[in-house]
Amino acid sequence: MMSLSGLAVDVARLCVWLVVLTAVFVPLERLFARVPSPVWRREIGIDLGYYFLNSLVPAALIALPMALVATLVQRVLPGGFHAAVHALPLWLSIPLGLVVADIGSYWGHRLMHASPLMWRFHAVHHSAEHMDFLVNTRAHPVDMVVTRLSGLVPLYVLGLGSAGSSGSLLPIVITLIGTFAGFFIHANLRWRLGFIEALVATPAFHHWHHSRTDHIDRNFAATFPWLDRLFGTHYLPAHLPDAYGTVDAQPATLAGQLVGPVLPRPPISAGSAARR
């Protein structure tokens, strides 16, 4: 169990990271805003609450499942396979790990849309009616756990997340890259980046995933948009969405959004299935 002193250290660390993220993204969003808005916008308190909650709780919840996965993998897969993976240089294992993790998170993300039960939790993330970098952490902890496990489990199965010359470092590198990329693709930026948009996810790519009524079952990849091309879910026109959010109303408070998905109610349609 985490001690109070350890919790205080983690909260302090998150405050430092929040200052860094704010220093990077707020000026960019003021200079290159897709939709001009004040820094202290409505619902910023909720998003800040999610920032701290989802930086602390999901990591604790996935620790046991990942330990079980690591133990199972060691017993099932031949040692020579992992030894070969561990011998890969970091310059190769990092891009390989990023692709493997993104493929896993792609299908985990797609599941959140395909399953009415999972959509209850994922709809919290889609409830934002204004996009900026903090929307990245607006997500139900159940959603965060499923998405993270979807990306991390394939890494451990392939030996890219276990101890080795680069293995122990790789999940940390991938998490750092993925975290920063997550803030970037949600940012309130009007940038179009030409051929780069075919290689890595951008705000224009991900904003379509957050559109209110169209194309929310597109653009599932967090890092590599060509995965959506491969799996038939890519959509990136020249213009950007007119409106964000969900058709189904979401609770207006943090507490309401946390307990809402588990309260008895008629099933909420997943993604665009409600519109077909």
CSV table of C-alpha atoms in Angstrom, one decimal:
chain,number,residue,atom,x,y,z
A,1,MET,CA,0.0,0.0,0.0
A,2,MET,CA,1.3,3.4,-0.9
A,3,SER,CA,2.4,5.5,2.1
A,4,LEU,CA,1.3,9.1,2.6
A,5,SER,CA,4.9,10.3,2.0
A,6,GLY,CA,5.0,8.3,-1.2
A,7,LEU,CA,1.7,9.7,-2.3
A,8,ALA,CA,2.9,13.3,-1.5
A,9,VAL,CA,6.0,12.7,-3.7
A,10,ASP,CA,3.9,11.4,-6.6
A,11,VAL,CA,1.5,14.4,-6.3
A,12,ALA,CA,4.4,16.8,-6.2
A,13,ARG,CA,5.9,15.1,-9.3
A,14,LEU,CA,2.6,15.4,-11.1
A,15,CYS,CA,2.4,19.1,-10.2
A,16,VAL,CA,5.8,19.6,-11.8
A,17,TRP,CA,4.8,17.8,-15.0
A,18,LEU,CA,1.6,19.8,-15.1
A,19,VAL,CA,3.6,23.0,-15.0
A,20,VAL,CA,5.8,21.7,-17.8
A,21,LEU,CA,2.8,20.6,-20.0
A,22,THR,CA,1.1,24.0,-19.3
A,23,ALA,CA,4.3,25.9,-20.3
A,24,VAL,CA,4.5,23.9,-23.6
A,25,PHE,CA,0.9,23.7,-24.7
A,26,VAL,CA,-0.9,26.8,-23.4
A,27,PRO,CA,1.3,29.2,-25.5
A,28,LEU,CA,0.9,27.0,-28.5
A,29,GLU,CA,-2.9,26.8,-28.0
A,30,ARG,CA,-3.1,30.6,-27.7
A,31,LEU,CA,-1.0,31.2,-30.8
A,32,PHE,CA,-2.4,28.5,-33.1
A,33,ALA,CA,-5.8,27.7,-31.6
A,34,ARG,CA,-8.3,25.8,-33.7
A,35,VAL,CA,-11.1,27.4,-31.6
A,36,PRO,CA,-10.0,30.3,-29.5
A,37,SER,CA,-10.9,29.8,-25.8
A,38,PRO,CA,-9.8,31.0,-22.4
A,39,VAL,CA,-7.3,29.1,-20.4
A,40,TRP,CA,-9.6,28.8,-17.5
A,41,ARG,CA,-12.5,27.3,-19.5
A,42,ARG,CA,-15.5,25.6,-18.2
A,43,GLU,CA,-14.9,22.0,-16.9
A,44,ILE,CA,-11.2,22.6,-16.4
A,45,GLY,CA,-11.6,21.6,-12.7
A,46,ILE,CA,-12.9,18.2,-13.8
A,47,ASP,CA,-10.1,17.7,-16.3
A,48,LEU,CA,-7.5,18.6,-13.6
A,49,GLY,CA,-9.2,16.1,-11.3
A,50,TYR,CA,-8.8,13.5,-13.9
A,51,TYR,CA,-5.2,14.4,-14.5
A,52,PHE,CA,-4.3,13.6,-10.9
A,53,LEU,CA,-6.7,10.6,-10.6
A,54,ASN,CA,-5.6,8.9,-13.8
A,55,SER,CA,-1.9,9.5,-13.1
A,56,LEU,CA,-2.1,7.6,-9.8
A,57,VAL,CA,-4.9,5.0,-9.8
A,58,PRO,CA,-4.5,3.1,-13.1
A,59,ALA,CA,-0.8,2.5,-12.5
A,60,ALA,CA,-1.7,0.8,-9.2
A,61,LEU,CA,-4.5,-1.2,-10.7
A,62,ILE,CA,-2.4,-2.7,-13.6
A,63,ALA,CA,0.6,-3.6,-11.4
A,64,LEU,CA,-0.8,-7.1,-10.4
A,65,PRO,CA,-2.2,-8.1,-13.8
A,66,MET,CA,1.1,-7.2,-15.5
A,67,ALA,CA,3.1,-9.2,-12.8
A,68,LEU,CA,0.8,-12.2,-13.6
A,69,VAL,CA,1.3,-11.7,-17.3
A,70,ALA,CA,5.1,-11.5,-16.9
A,71,THR,CA,5.2,-14.7,-14.8
A,72,LEU,CA,3.0,-16.6,-17.3
A,73,VAL,CA,5.0,-15.5,-20.3
A,74,GLN,CA,8.2,-16.7,-18.6
A,75,ARG,CA,6.7,-20.1,-18.1
A,76,VAL,CA,5.1,-20.5,-21.5
A,77,LEU,CA,7.5,-19.0,-24.0
A,78,PRO,CA,11.0,-20.5,-24.7
A,79,GLY,CA,13.8,-18.7,-23.0
A,80,GLY,CA,15.8,-18.4,-26.3
A,81,PHE,CA,13.0,-16.3,-27.8
A,82,HIS,CA,13.2,-13.7,-25.1
A,83,ALA,CA,17.0,-13.8,-25.1
A,84,ALA,CA,16.9,-12.9,-28.8
A,85,VAL,CA,14.5,-10.0,-28.2
A,86,HIS,CA,16.6,-8.7,-25.3
A,87,ALA,CA,19.6,-8.6,-27.5
A,88,LEU,CA,18.0,-6.1,-29.9
A,89,PRO,CA,19.6,-2.7,-29.8
A,90,LEU,CA,17.6,0.1,-28.3
A,91,TRP,CA,17.3,2.0,-31.7
A,92,LEU,CA,15.4,-1.1,-33.0
A,93,SER,CA,13.5,-2.1,-29.9
A,94,ILE,CA,12.0,1.3,-29.4
A,95,PRO,CA,10.2,1.7,-32.8
A,96,LEU,CA,9.3,-2.0,-32.6
A,97,GLY,CA,7.9,-1.6,-29.2
A,98,LEU,CA,5.9,1.5,-30.2
A,99,VAL,CA,4.3,-0.3,-33.1
A,100,VAL,CA,3.5,-3.4,-31.0
A,101,ALA,CA,2.0,-1.2,-28.2
A,102,ASP,CA,0.0,0.9,-30.7
A,103,ILE,CA,-1.5,-2.2,-32.3
A,104,GLY,CA,-2.6,-3.5,-28.9
A,105,SER,CA,-4.0,-0.2,-27.8
A,106,TYR,CA,-5.7,0.2,-31.2
A,107,TRP,CA,-7.8,-3.0,-30.6
A,108,GLY,CA,-8.4,-2.1,-27.0
A,109,HIS,CA,-9.6,1.3,-28.0
A,110,ARG,CA,-11.8,-0.2,-30.8
A,111,LEU,CA,-13.3,-2.6,-28.2
A,112,MET,CA,-14.3,0.4,-26.1
A,113,HIS,CA,-16.4,1.6,-29.0
A,114,ALA,CA,-17.7,-1.8,-30.1
A,115,SER,CA,-19.0,-2.9,-26.7
A,116,PRO,CA,-22.0,-1.1,-25.3
A,117,LEU,CA,-20.8,-1.9,-21.8
A,118,MET,CA,-17.3,-0.6,-22.4
A,119,TRP,CA,-18.7,2.5,-24.2
A,120,ARG,CA,-20.3,3.5,-20.9
A,121,PHE,CA,-16.8,4.1,-19.5
A,122,HIS,CA,-15.2,5.4,-22.7
A,123,ALA,CA,-18.0,7.9,-23.3
A,124,VAL,CA,-16.6,9.9,-20.4
A,125,HIS,CA,-13.5,10.7,-22.6
A,126,HIS,CA,-15.7,11.7,-25.5
A,127,SER,CA,-17.9,14.0,-23.4
A,128,ALA,CA,-15.5,16.9,-23.9
A,129,GLU,CA,-17.2,19.6,-26.0
A,130,HIS,CA,-14.0,21.5,-26.4
A,131,MET,CA,-10.6,20.0,-27.3
A,132,ASP,CA,-7.3,21.0,-25.6
A,133,PHE,CA,-4.3,19.1,-24.2
A,134,LEU,CA,-6.0,18.4,-20.8
A,135,VAL,CA,-8.7,16.4,-22.5
A,136,ASN,CA,-6.1,13.7,-22.8
A,137,THR,CA,-6.6,12.6,-19.2
A,138,ARG,CA,-10.3,13.0,-19.1
A,139,ALA,CA,-11.1,9.3,-19.0
A,140,HIS,CA,-12.7,6.9,-16.6
A,141,PRO,CA,-10.1,4.8,-14.7
A,142,VAL,CA,-11.6,1.6,-16.1
A,143,ASP,CA,-11.1,3.0,-19.6
A,144,MET,CA,-7.5,3.9,-18.8
A,145,VAL,CA,-6.8,0.4,-17.3
A,146,VAL,CA,-8.2,-1.4,-20.4
A,147,THR,CA,-6.3,0.8,-22.8
A,148,ARG,CA,-3.0,0.6,-21.0
A,149,LEU,CA,-3.2,-3.2,-20.6
A,150,SER,CA,-4.0,-3.5,-24.3
A,151,GLY,CA,-0.8,-1.8,-25.1
A,152,LEU,CA,1.4,-3.3,-22.4
A,153,VAL,CA,0.4,-6.9,-22.5
A,154,PRO,CA,1.7,-7.5,-26.1
A,155,LEU,CA,5.0,-5.9,-25.1
A,156,TYR,CA,5.4,-8.4,-22.3
A,157,VAL,CA,4.2,-11.4,-24.3
A,158,LEU,CA,6.9,-10.6,-26.9
A,159,GLY,CA,9.6,-10.0,-24.3
A,160,LEU,CA,9.8,-6.3,-25.0
A,161,GLY,CA,8.7,-5.4,-21.5
A,162,SER,CA,10.8,-7.8,-19.4
A,163,ALA,CA,14.3,-7.3,-18.0
A,164,GLY,CA,17.1,-7.2,-20.5
A,165,SER,CA,19.6,-4.9,-22.1
A,166,SER,CA,16.8,-2.7,-23.3
A,167,GLY,CA,13.7,-4.5,-22.0
A,168,SER,CA,13.4,-2.8,-18.6
A,169,LEU,CA,13.8,0.6,-20.1
A,170,LEU,CA,11.5,0.1,-23.1
A,171,PRO,CA,8.1,0.3,-21.3
A,172,ILE,CA,9.2,3.6,-19.7
A,173,VAL,CA,10.3,5.1,-23.0
A,174,ILE,CA,7.1,4.0,-24.7
A,175,THR,CA,5.0,5.3,-21.9
A,176,LEU,CA,6.8,8.7,-22.0
A,177,ILE,CA,6.4,9.0,-25.7
A,178,GLY,CA,2.8,7.8,-25.6
A,179,THR,CA,1.9,10.2,-22.8
A,180,PHE,CA,3.3,13.3,-24.6
A,181,ALA,CA,1.8,12.2,-27.9
A,182,GLY,CA,-1.6,11.9,-26.1
A,183,PHE,CA,-1.5,15.5,-24.9
A,184,PHE,CA,-0.4,16.6,-28.4
A,185,ILE,CA,-3.2,14.9,-30.4
A,186,HIS,CA,-5.8,16.4,-28.1
A,187,ALA,CA,-4.4,19.9,-28.2
A,188,ASN,CA,-6.4,22.8,-29.5
A,189,LEU,CA,-4.2,23.3,-32.6
A,190,ARG,CA,-5.2,24.1,-36.2
A,191,TRP,CA,-1.9,22.7,-37.6
A,192,ARG,CA,-1.9,20.6,-40.7
A,193,LEU,CA,1.5,18.8,-41.1
A,194,GLY,CA,1.5,17.5,-44.7
A,195,PHE,CA,3.1,14.2,-45.3
A,196,ILE,CA,3.9,13.8,-41.5
A,197,GLU,CA,0.2,13.1,-41.0
A,198,ALA,CA,0.6,9.8,-42.8
A,199,LEU,CA,3.3,8.8,-40.4
A,200,VAL,CA,2.3,9.9,-36.9
A,201,ALA,CA,-1.0,10.9,-35.2
A,202,THR,CA,-1.7,14.6,-35.1
A,203,PRO,CA,-4.5,16.8,-33.7
A,204,ALA,CA,-6.3,16.9,-37.0
A,205,PHE,CA,-6.3,13.1,-37.2
A,206,HIS,CA,-7.5,12.6,-33.6
A,207,HIS,CA,-10.0,15.4,-33.5
A,208,TRP,CA,-12.2,13.6,-36.0
A,209,HIS,CA,-12.3,10.7,-33.5
A,210,HIS,CA,-13.9,13.2,-31.1
A,211,SER,CA,-16.5,14.6,-33.5
A,212,ARG,CA,-20.0,14.7,-32.0
A,213,THR,CA,-22.0,12.8,-34.6
A,214,ASP,CA,-19.7,11.5,-37.4
A,215,HIS,CA,-16.6,9.4,-37.6
A,216,ILE,CA,-16.0,8.7,-33.9
A,217,ASP,CA,-15.5,5.0,-35.0
A,218,ARG,CA,-12.5,6.1,-37.0
A,219,ASN,CA,-8.9,7.0,-36.2
A,220,PHE,CA,-8.4,4.6,-33.2
A,221,ALA,CA,-4.6,4.6,-33.3
A,222,ALA,CA,-2.8,6.7,-30.7
A,223,THR,CA,0.6,7.0,-32.5
A,224,PHE,CA,0.6,5.6,-36.0
A,225,PRO,CA,-2.4,6.6,-38.3
A,226,TRP,CA,-1.3,4.0,-40.9
A,227,LEU,CA,-2.7,1.4,-38.6
A,228,ASP,CA,-6.1,2.8,-39.2
A,229,ARG,CA,-5.4,2.6,-43.0
A,230,LEU,CA,-4.4,-1.0,-42.5
A,231,PHE,CA,-7.5,-1.9,-40.5
A,232,GLY,CA,-9.9,0.2,-42.6
A,233,THR,CA,-10.8,2.9,-40.1
A,234,HIS,CA,-8.8,5.9,-41.3
A,235,TYR,CA,-10.5,9.3,-42.0
A,236,LEU,CA,-8.7,12.6,-42.5
A,237,PRO,CA,-10.4,15.2,-44.8
A,238,ALA,CA,-9.0,18.7,-45.4
A,239,HIS,CA,-11.4,20.3,-42.9
A,240,LEU,CA,-11.9,19.7,-39.2
A,241,PRO,CA,-15.0,18.8,-37.2
A,242,ASP,CA,-17.6,21.4,-36.4
A,243,ALA,CA,-18.6,20.0,-33.0
A,244,TYR,CA,-17.2,17.7,-30.3
A,245,GLY,CA,-18.8,15.6,-27.5
A,246,THR,CA,-21.4,12.9,-27.2
A,247,VAL,CA,-25.0,12.6,-28.3
A,248,ASP,CA,-25.7,10.8,-25.0
A,249,ALA,CA,-25.7,13.3,-22.1
A,250,GLN,CA,-23.0,12.7,-19.5
A,251,PRO,CA,-23.0,13.8,-15.8
A,252,ALA,CA,-21.7,17.3,-15.2
A,253,THR,CA,-19.5,16.4,-12.2
A,254,LEU,CA,-16.4,14.3,-11.7
A,255,ALA,CA,-18.1,12.1,-9.2
A,256,GLY,CA,-21.1,11.7,-11.4
A,257,GLN,CA,-18.9,10.6,-14.4
A,258,LEU,CA,-17.0,8.1,-12.2
A,259,VAL,CA,-20.1,6.3,-10.9
A,260,GLY,CA,-22.4,6.9,-13.9
A,261,PRO,CA,-21.2,4.0,-16.0
A,262,VAL,CA,-21.9,1.4,-13.2
A,263,LEU,CA,-25.4,2.7,-12.3
A,264,PRO,CA,-28.4,0.7,-13.7
A,265,ARG,CA,-29.8,2.3,-16.9
A,266,PRO,CA,-30.7,1.4,-20.4
A,267,PRO,CA,-27.6,0.4,-22.4
A,268,ILE,CA,-25.8,3.3,-24.1
A,269,SER,CA,-25.1,2.7,-27.8
A,270,ALA,CA,-21.4,2.2,-28.6
A,271,GLY,CA,-20.0,4.7,-31.1
A,272,SER,CA,-21.8,5.2,-34.3
A,273,ALA,CA,-23.8,2.0,-33.8
A,274,ALA,CA,-26.5,4.2,-32.4
A,275,ARG,CA,-26.6,6.1,-35.7
A,276,ARG,CA,-26.7,3.2,-38.1
